[in-house]
Each structure stands twice: as C-alpha cells, then as structure tokens.
Amino acid sequence: MTPNLADPSFWQLPHSERLEGFARLRAAGPPQYFVERPGGRLRPERGFYALVSHADVVEASRNAEVFGSAPGVTTPEPARWVRAVFGESLVNLDEPQHTQLRRIVSRAFTPRILAATEEDVRSVAKRIVDDLLRERPEDFVTSVASRMPFEIICNLMGIPEKERPSILAQVNRASVETGVARTVRQRIRVPGKGLRALASMQGMVADLGRQRRKNPTGDLISALVNADIDGQSLNGRQLGSFFSLLMVAGVETTRNAIAHGLSLLTDHPDQRALLLSDFDRYADGAVEEIVRHSTPIIQFRRRLIQDHRMSGRDFRRGDRVVLFYASANRDESVFTDPDRFDITRSPNPHVGYGGGGPHYCLGTFLAKQEMKALFRELLTRSPELRAAGAPVLVPSNFDNRVRSMPCAYAGGR
Ligand code: HEM
C-alpha cells in the first residue's frame, strides 16, 4: 500500500519506513494527489501532488515559468499578514522580484567573498574542535554541529558578539517546533512565541543595517545595505527577512548535515577509513554523499502558474505540488543501490541543494567549505570520535532535523 503523505502520522514513522513509503510511491507511477484539508460548504478542498521521482523534482525546480514559488514554499504557506509584516522572503518570490532580490543578496556569495571566508571557516572549525576535545561534552549537536554554521554566518554578516546569544536563543525559539507532532496548545502557543522571536531578531538586524548604511564596516550587512544594483539595495525589512532566511536555510540545514555526517561515518567505518586515508582526495565526494543520504531539507512546494503536463499527469493552473528531495535522492533509476552510503559515488547528481533553476541554494559553496573544514579537524585530530547512539530526530515533514546526538571520545567519556 502506498503511504498518505498528508497524514501527520507518516512523518512520525522511523526514517527507514518513510523511505520505503517513498519507494512505493515512486514505483506507483504518476504523481499522486493527497488531500490536506477536505473541502466544506465554506471552503474548497486543499491538497497537493507529490513529486517523488528525481526527474519530476528537477523539472519542477528548473521550469519556474510553470512552477512558481509564490505565495510560499513551506508547509503551511506563510500567512499574508506575516509576509506583510516581516517582508517577502527570497524563497517565496517569483520573477521579476526574485531576480532583483537575488542579484542583490548574491553579493554575499561571490567567489571573492567566499575565498576571504575560507580562513575564517578554518579557524572557527579549529576553535570548535579545541573546545570539544577539552570539554568533551555529551551532545554533539549543540557543541559542534549548530555552532559551526551559526558562527560563520554571524562573522560573515558582522553581527556583534554581544548580540549573538540572544539571536541564537531566538532562532532556537522560532524553530523549536517545526515538527508535526504538536498538541493543540503548542500549535497556538508556539507560533506566537516564534513570531515574537522573529520580530525581535529582525528589528535588531534592521538597526544594524541603519548603522552600517551611515558607517560601513566592510562586512556583509554593510555590502547589502549599500549595494547599488540598478539603483537598488536592501531596505531594513528586506535585510531582516534575508537574515532570518539565512538562519534557517544556512544554519539549520548545515547543522543537520554535520550531525548526520558524523552518524553516517560512524555507522560506516570502511567509508570513514577511506576518507581518512586521503582526506583531500575524498572530502568532496564525502560531503556530497552526506547531503544526498541525509537530505537535510525534505521538501519544498511550488504552485502551478499555468496548465502543464508532466509524467503522465495533467496539472492545472493553481495546483500545488510538493518536491520531495528526500525521495528524489533515493531514486533507483538515477542512483545505483541508493540506500548505500558511498563517498566515491560518481556521478552524484543529488538534489539536496535543490534541483537546479533560479532558486538553487545560494549557500552550497559555503556549506561544503564548512563541512570539509570541520570534518578535517574532527577526524584528523580525534580519529576515535564517533556518534555514541543514533541521532534523536524531531518528527518533521520539512527538515531532517537532529535534536541531539551523543558522542564518544578516545578512552571513553
Ligand atoms: C547542507 C546545507 C544546505 C542544504 C541541504 C541547503 C538546501 C537548500 C535547498 C533545498 C534550497 C531550495 C532550492 C530550490 O528551491 O530550488 C535552498 C535554498 C537556499 N539556500 Fe540552502 N542549503 C544549505 C546551506 C545553505 C547555506 C550555508 C546558505 C547560506 C549561508 C544557504 C542559503 C540559501 C538561500 C538564500 C536559499 C534561497 C535561494 C532562492 O530562493 O533564490 N543554504 N537551500
């Protein structure tokens, strides 16, 4: 039987059972339709088509004239008032606004800026591993996996040290309950707290933007608010909204990839030994395979801008489709033995960073830089470091989020 992807209980199943469910859906043929909310007298039915094959996810990602990102790619779509108050996020925009905004924020990710970041990434990785080996904490996620991307983004943006603890607390508060297993009380309480956290973080970043517009300090916030691309730069609200996106898109994703990475390298000692035998040779393949195998972002949505036929299915304008990266990355028609973790897999055309097209992840280079620098430090300086148990996952239909993961050191804890 094929699973019901709109049923929250599917997302509570163990990861391996969800992957089996996706395999059955891929075998079943054309994209299937799932009802999220039955229609009634006063409201229409709401549902989505599930794109589970690699080919469909790639086509929907690349054909932005048909598959639009507005009004939102997340589930549920952001409410209209939230978008009005907090500003439109890059991920949720279509042409021409998307191209305009992406051209400005792309300044954050030019090869020149990223080459300058290389040294910083290395020294942050070294400091984190120094602390890890000295303090030998129990949980790998807070002490290493989430610290690395958070510090890098704050350094890149020029966030003052004194603001960082409160930003981290706000990010954790805003994203603490993205899972699907929520009580009614949580469903009401958490978004209120999350939005307050978001508002306060965006306000702080907008203030920094105002200061840096007057007195640029050479960091990214200064570049973004003073950028002049066709006479455009980011205003305070856009800056705040972009910063929030980076905190989720850049911090949470990389943190989950790093945690899954240590877990995979622990479960596959042969692959770990191979990586350690010649780190420079195998590191690129290893980080690609970690992202394919763990797929930190499970799904993003699109909405059809015009009628379209794909994979034997006629879609209508206005239909919603969900791109399941987690399924496409295990598509047996593209990846031989897709469940195997193989750092030498080549080619490895995974869609962990999206399937290509105008919204393709802006941070891939940075994410790879961070993962390589961190695993180099971790594995070469502490070859015995390993995950001491399976990652504790937060049930979620959005990201493959690791809540915590114990780690063990040479000679025991
Ligand atoms: C392993 C780490 C990461 C993964 C798995 C990941 C994954 C993704 C995915 C699946 C998308 C959507 C692509 C699409 O809709 O076609 C995306 C978009 C994006 N990512 Fe990443 N990402 C990672 C790291 C980062 C980092 C480090 C940054 C920045 C510092 C970043 C910034 C962004 C931005 C700004 C977008 C939106 C682009 C747009 O809509 O034009 N990501 N990412």
mmCIF file of C-alpha atoms and ligand atoms in Angstrom, residues 57 60-62 69 73 89-93 98-99 101-102 105-106 108-109 114 149 152-153 156 220 242 245-258 287 290-292 294-302 323 325 350-368 370-371 398, ligand 1:
data_model
loop_
_atom_site.group_PDB
_atom_site.id
_atom_site.type_symbol
_atom_site.label_atom_id
_atom_site.label_comp_id
_atom_site.label_asym_id
_atom_site.label_seq_id
_atom_site.Cartn_x
_atom_site.Cartn_y
_atom_site.Cartn_z
ATOM 1 C CA VAL A 57 11.787 17.253 -8.902
ATOM 2 C CA ALA A 60 9.708 21.446 -11.363
ATOM 3 C CA SER A 61 12.814 23.164 -9.955
ATOM 4 C CA ARG A 62 14.089 24.329 -13.318
ATOM 5 C CA SER A 69 7.304 29.710 -5.604
ATOM 6 C CA VAL A 73 7.340 27.119 -0.491
ATOM 7 C CA SER A 89 11.470 36.066 1.731
ATOM 8 C CA LEU A 90 13.634 35.307 -1.295
ATOM 9 C CA VAL A 91 12.497 31.672 -1.413
ATOM 10 C CA ASN A 92 8.845 32.679 -1.763
ATOM 11 C CA LEU A 93 9.208 35.086 -4.676
ATOM 12 C CA HIS A 98 13.016 37.157 -7.182
ATOM 13 C CA THR A 99 15.665 38.015 -9.771
ATOM 14 C CA LEU A 101 16.427 40.474 -4.823
ATOM 15 C CA ARG A 102 18.666 37.528 -5.656
ATOM 16 C CA VAL A 105 21.904 39.150 -1.992
ATOM 17 C CA SER A 106 24.171 37.182 -4.337
ATOM 18 C CA ALA A 108 27.072 37.765 -0.155
ATOM 19 C CA PHE A 109 28.244 34.692 -2.022
ATOM 20 C CA LEU A 114 33.928 33.168 -0.096
ATOM 21 C CA PRO A 149 27.300 27.440 10.747
ATOM 22 C CA ILE A 152 30.276 31.580 10.305
ATOM 23 C CA ILE A 153 27.102 33.421 9.301
ATOM 24 C CA LEU A 156 30.114 36.990 7.623
ATOM 25 C CA LEU A 220 28.073 41.738 4.500
ATOM 26 C CA PHE A 242 17.097 37.811 4.462
ATOM 27 C CA LEU A 245 16.216 33.090 5.883
ATOM 28 C CA LEU A 246 19.952 32.599 6.391
ATOM 29 C CA MET A 247 19.365 31.460 9.949
ATOM 30 C CA VAL A 248 17.057 28.696 8.749
ATOM 31 C CA ALA A 249 18.435 27.980 5.265
ATOM 32 C CA GLY A 250 22.089 28.354 6.222
ATOM 33 C CA VAL A 251 22.332 27.347 9.879
ATOM 34 C CA GLU A 252 19.731 24.653 10.417
ATOM 35 C CA THR A 253 20.491 22.785 7.184
ATOM 36 C CA THR A 254 24.245 22.715 7.700
ATOM 37 C CA ARG A 255 23.866 21.768 11.350
ATOM 38 C CA ASN A 256 21.711 18.775 10.409
ATOM 39 C CA ALA A 257 24.091 17.732 7.619
ATOM 40 C CA ILE A 258 27.050 17.826 10.030
ATOM 41 C CA VAL A 287 30.217 15.863 1.771
ATOM 42 C CA ILE A 290 26.338 13.085 3.273
ATOM 43 C CA VAL A 291 23.935 15.649 1.806
ATOM 44 C CA ARG A 292 22.379 13.121 -0.600
ATOM 45 C CA SER A 294 20.668 12.647 4.811
ATOM 46 C CA THR A 295 18.813 15.216 2.644
ATOM 47 C CA PRO A 296 18.603 18.000 5.279
ATOM 48 C CA ILE A 297 15.604 19.654 3.560
ATOM 49 C CA ILE A 298 12.916 17.071 2.922
ATOM 50 C CA GLN A 299 10.523 19.126 0.797
ATOM 51 C CA PHE A 300 9.665 22.484 -0.750
ATOM 52 C CA ARG A 301 6.466 23.448 -2.538
ATOM 53 C CA ARG A 302 5.608 25.048 -5.824
ATOM 54 C CA LEU A 323 9.028 18.436 -4.362
ATOM 55 C CA TYR A 325 14.009 15.916 -2.267
ATOM 56 C CA HIS A 350 21.642 14.659 -5.860
ATOM 57 C CA VAL A 351 19.025 17.345 -5.283
ATOM 58 C CA GLY A 352 19.901 18.049 -1.639
ATOM 59 C CA TYR A 353 20.508 21.708 -2.515
ATOM 60 C CA GLY A 354 17.519 21.813 -4.847
ATOM 61 C CA GLY A 355 17.068 20.512 -8.372
ATOM 62 C CA GLY A 356 18.695 23.478 -10.153
ATOM 63 C CA GLY A 357 16.892 26.515 -11.541
ATOM 64 C CA PRO A 358 16.576 30.075 -10.248
ATOM 65 C CA HIS A 359 16.126 29.195 -6.555
ATOM 66 C CA TYR A 360 19.059 26.773 -6.380
ATOM 67 C CA CYS A 361 20.720 27.054 -2.967
ATOM 68 C CA LEU A 362 22.905 30.142 -2.722
ATOM 69 C CA GLY A 363 24.984 28.676 0.061
ATOM 70 C CA THR A 364 26.263 25.390 -1.426
ATOM 71 C CA PHE A 365 29.861 26.522 -1.634
ATOM 72 C CA LEU A 366 29.823 27.827 1.917
ATOM 73 C CA ALA A 367 28.110 24.689 3.240
ATOM 74 C CA LYS A 368 30.748 22.489 1.585
ATOM 75 C CA GLU A 370 32.183 24.409 6.432
ATOM 76 C CA MET A 371 31.629 20.656 6.335
ATOM 77 C CA PHE A 398 10.153 19.850 6.395
HETATM 78 C C1 HEM B 1 23.885 21.330 3.746
HETATM 79 C C2 HEM B 1 23.445 22.570 3.748
HETATM 80 C C3 HEM B 1 22.344 23.121 2.904
HETATM 81 C C4 HEM B 1 21.307 22.486 2.274
HETATM 82 C C5 HEM B 1 20.999 20.988 2.260
HETATM 83 C C6 HEM B 1 20.526 23.504 1.595
HETATM 84 C C7 HEM B 1 19.392 23.236 0.838
HETATM 85 C C8 HEM B 1 18.668 24.190 0.140
HETATM 86 C C9 HEM B 1 17.519 23.915 -0.680
HETATM 87 C C10 HEM B 1 16.896 22.535 -0.915
HETATM 88 C C11 HEM B 1 17.081 25.097 -1.184
HETATM 89 C C12 HEM B 1 15.874 25.307 -2.130
HETATM 90 C C13 HEM B 1 16.327 25.228 -3.575
HETATM 91 C C14 HEM B 1 15.194 25.383 -4.568
HETATM 92 O O1 HEM B 1 14.086 25.826 -4.190
HETATM 93 O O2 HEM B 1 15.412 25.082 -5.745
HETATM 94 C C15 HEM B 1 17.951 26.134 -0.668
HETATM 95 C C16 HEM B 1 17.820 27.485 -0.942
HETATM 96 C C17 HEM B 1 18.586 28.461 -0.332
HETATM 97 N N1 HEM B 1 19.697 28.268 0.450
HETATM 98 FE FE1 HEM B 1 20.477 26.499 1.033
HETATM 99 N N2 HEM B 1 21.093 24.719 1.831
HETATM 100 C C18 HEM B 1 22.203 24.540 2.611
HETATM 101 C C19 HEM B 1 23.069 25.514 3.059
HETATM 102 C C20 HEM B 1 22.907 26.855 2.865
HETATM 103 C C21 HEM B 1 23.783 27.890 3.373
HETATM 104 C C22 HEM B 1 25.058 27.636 4.181
HETATM 105 C C23 HEM B 1 23.245 29.080 3.000
HETATM 106 C C24 HEM B 1 23.724 30.476 3.242
HETATM 107 C C25 HEM B 1 24.588 30.849 4.080
HETATM 108 C C26 HEM B 1 22.054 28.812 2.224
HETATM 109 C C27 HEM B 1 21.254 29.770 1.645
HETATM 110 C C28 HEM B 1 20.158 29.506 0.846
HETATM 111 C C29 HEM B 1 19.325 30.545 0.271
HETATM 112 C C30 HEM B 1 19.497 32.051 0.463
HETATM 113 C C31 HEM B 1 18.336 29.889 -0.477
HETATM 114 C C32 HEM B 1 17.182 30.539 -1.267
HETATM 115 C C33 HEM B 1 17.594 30.767 -2.695
HETATM 116 C C34 HEM B 1 16.469 31.353 -3.547
HETATM 117 O O3 HEM B 1 15.293 31.159 -3.250
HETATM 118 O O4 HEM B 1 16.800 32.020 -4.547
HETATM 119 N N3 HEM B 1 21.873 27.448 2.167
HETATM 120 N N4 HEM B 1 18.922 25.552 0.122
#
